[in-house]
Coordinates of C-alpha atoms in Angstrom, one line a residue:
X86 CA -20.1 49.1 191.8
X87 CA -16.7 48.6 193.0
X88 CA -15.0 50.8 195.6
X89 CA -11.6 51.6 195.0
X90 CA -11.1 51.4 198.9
X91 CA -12.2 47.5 198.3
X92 CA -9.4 47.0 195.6
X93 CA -6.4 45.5 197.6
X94 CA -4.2 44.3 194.1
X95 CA -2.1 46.8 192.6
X96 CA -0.9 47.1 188.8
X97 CA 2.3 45.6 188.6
X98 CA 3.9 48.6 186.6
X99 CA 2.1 51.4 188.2
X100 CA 0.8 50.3 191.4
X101 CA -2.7 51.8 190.5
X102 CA -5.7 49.7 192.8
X103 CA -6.4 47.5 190.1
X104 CA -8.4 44.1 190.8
X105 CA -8.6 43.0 187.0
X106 CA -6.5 39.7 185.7
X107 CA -6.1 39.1 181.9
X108 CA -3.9 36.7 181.5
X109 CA -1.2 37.9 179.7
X110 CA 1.7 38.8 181.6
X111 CA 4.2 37.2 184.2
X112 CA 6.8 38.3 185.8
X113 CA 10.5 38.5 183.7
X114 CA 12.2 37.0 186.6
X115 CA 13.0 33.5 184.4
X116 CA 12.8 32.1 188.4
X117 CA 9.7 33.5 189.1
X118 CA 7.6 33.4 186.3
X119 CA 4.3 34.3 188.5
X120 CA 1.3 35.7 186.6
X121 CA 0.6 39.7 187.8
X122 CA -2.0 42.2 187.1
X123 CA -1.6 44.9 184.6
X124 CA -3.8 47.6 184.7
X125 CA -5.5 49.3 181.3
X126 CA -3.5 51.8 180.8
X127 CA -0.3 50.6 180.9
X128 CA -1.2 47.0 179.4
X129 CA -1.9 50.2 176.3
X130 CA 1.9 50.6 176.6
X131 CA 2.6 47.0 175.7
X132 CA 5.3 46.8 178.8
X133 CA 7.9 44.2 177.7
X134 CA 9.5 43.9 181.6
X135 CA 7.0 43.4 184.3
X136 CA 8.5 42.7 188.4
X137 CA 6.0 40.8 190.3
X138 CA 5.5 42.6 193.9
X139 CA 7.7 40.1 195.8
X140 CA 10.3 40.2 193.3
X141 CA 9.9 44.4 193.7
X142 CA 11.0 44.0 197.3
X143 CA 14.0 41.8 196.6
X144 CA 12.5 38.1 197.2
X145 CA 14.5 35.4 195.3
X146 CA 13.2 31.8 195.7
X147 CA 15.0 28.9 197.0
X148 CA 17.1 27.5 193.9
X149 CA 17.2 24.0 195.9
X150 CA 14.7 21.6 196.8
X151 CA 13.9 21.1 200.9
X152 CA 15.5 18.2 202.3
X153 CA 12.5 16.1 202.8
X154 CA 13.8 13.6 204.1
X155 CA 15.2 15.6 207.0
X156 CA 12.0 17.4 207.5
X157 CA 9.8 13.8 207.5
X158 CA 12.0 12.4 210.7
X159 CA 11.9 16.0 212.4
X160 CA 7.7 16.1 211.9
X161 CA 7.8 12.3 213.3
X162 CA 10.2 12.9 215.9
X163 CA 8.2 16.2 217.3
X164 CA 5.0 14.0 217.1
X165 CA 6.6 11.4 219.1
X166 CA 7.2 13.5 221.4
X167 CA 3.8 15.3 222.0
X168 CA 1.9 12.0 222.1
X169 CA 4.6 10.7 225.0
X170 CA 3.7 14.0 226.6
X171 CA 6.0 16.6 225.8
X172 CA 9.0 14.2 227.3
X173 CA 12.1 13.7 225.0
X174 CA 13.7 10.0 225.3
X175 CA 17.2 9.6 226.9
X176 CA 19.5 8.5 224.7

């Protein structure tokens, strides 16, 4: 028996405690696309628009690839300097 105190997802339309995943929607966002929960009652509604939590709040995801190159030499450069012992070289 499930406690609705244990439930921590919400419905995506109603934010009802709801903790059940079917599959069938995602979020409109054509950028976000992530699948969310729809609870009973309102999956009875047939919603055509559902807004993942994160985009509720006004997220937007990077558009862009990270620079990985950039991030590769500043992970090697900061390990560099913790196996010398925290000491930066002179240039």
């Amino acid at each position: 028996e499930k406690l609705e105190e244990d439930i921590e997802s919400k419905c995506a339309c109603c934010d009802k405690p709801y903790d059940v995943y079917r599959g069938s929607y995602k979020c409109h966002h054509e950028w976000c696309n992530v699948p969310v929960i729809v609870c009973a009652q309102c999956d009875a509604g047939k919603p055509t628009k559902v807004e993942c939590p994160l985009c509720k709040t006004g997220y937007e995801a990077p558009q862009m690839d990270p620079d990985y190159e950039t991030m590769a030499k500043k992970r090697a450069r900061k390990l560099a300097e913790e196996e010398s012992g925290g000491k930066k070289k002179k240039k």
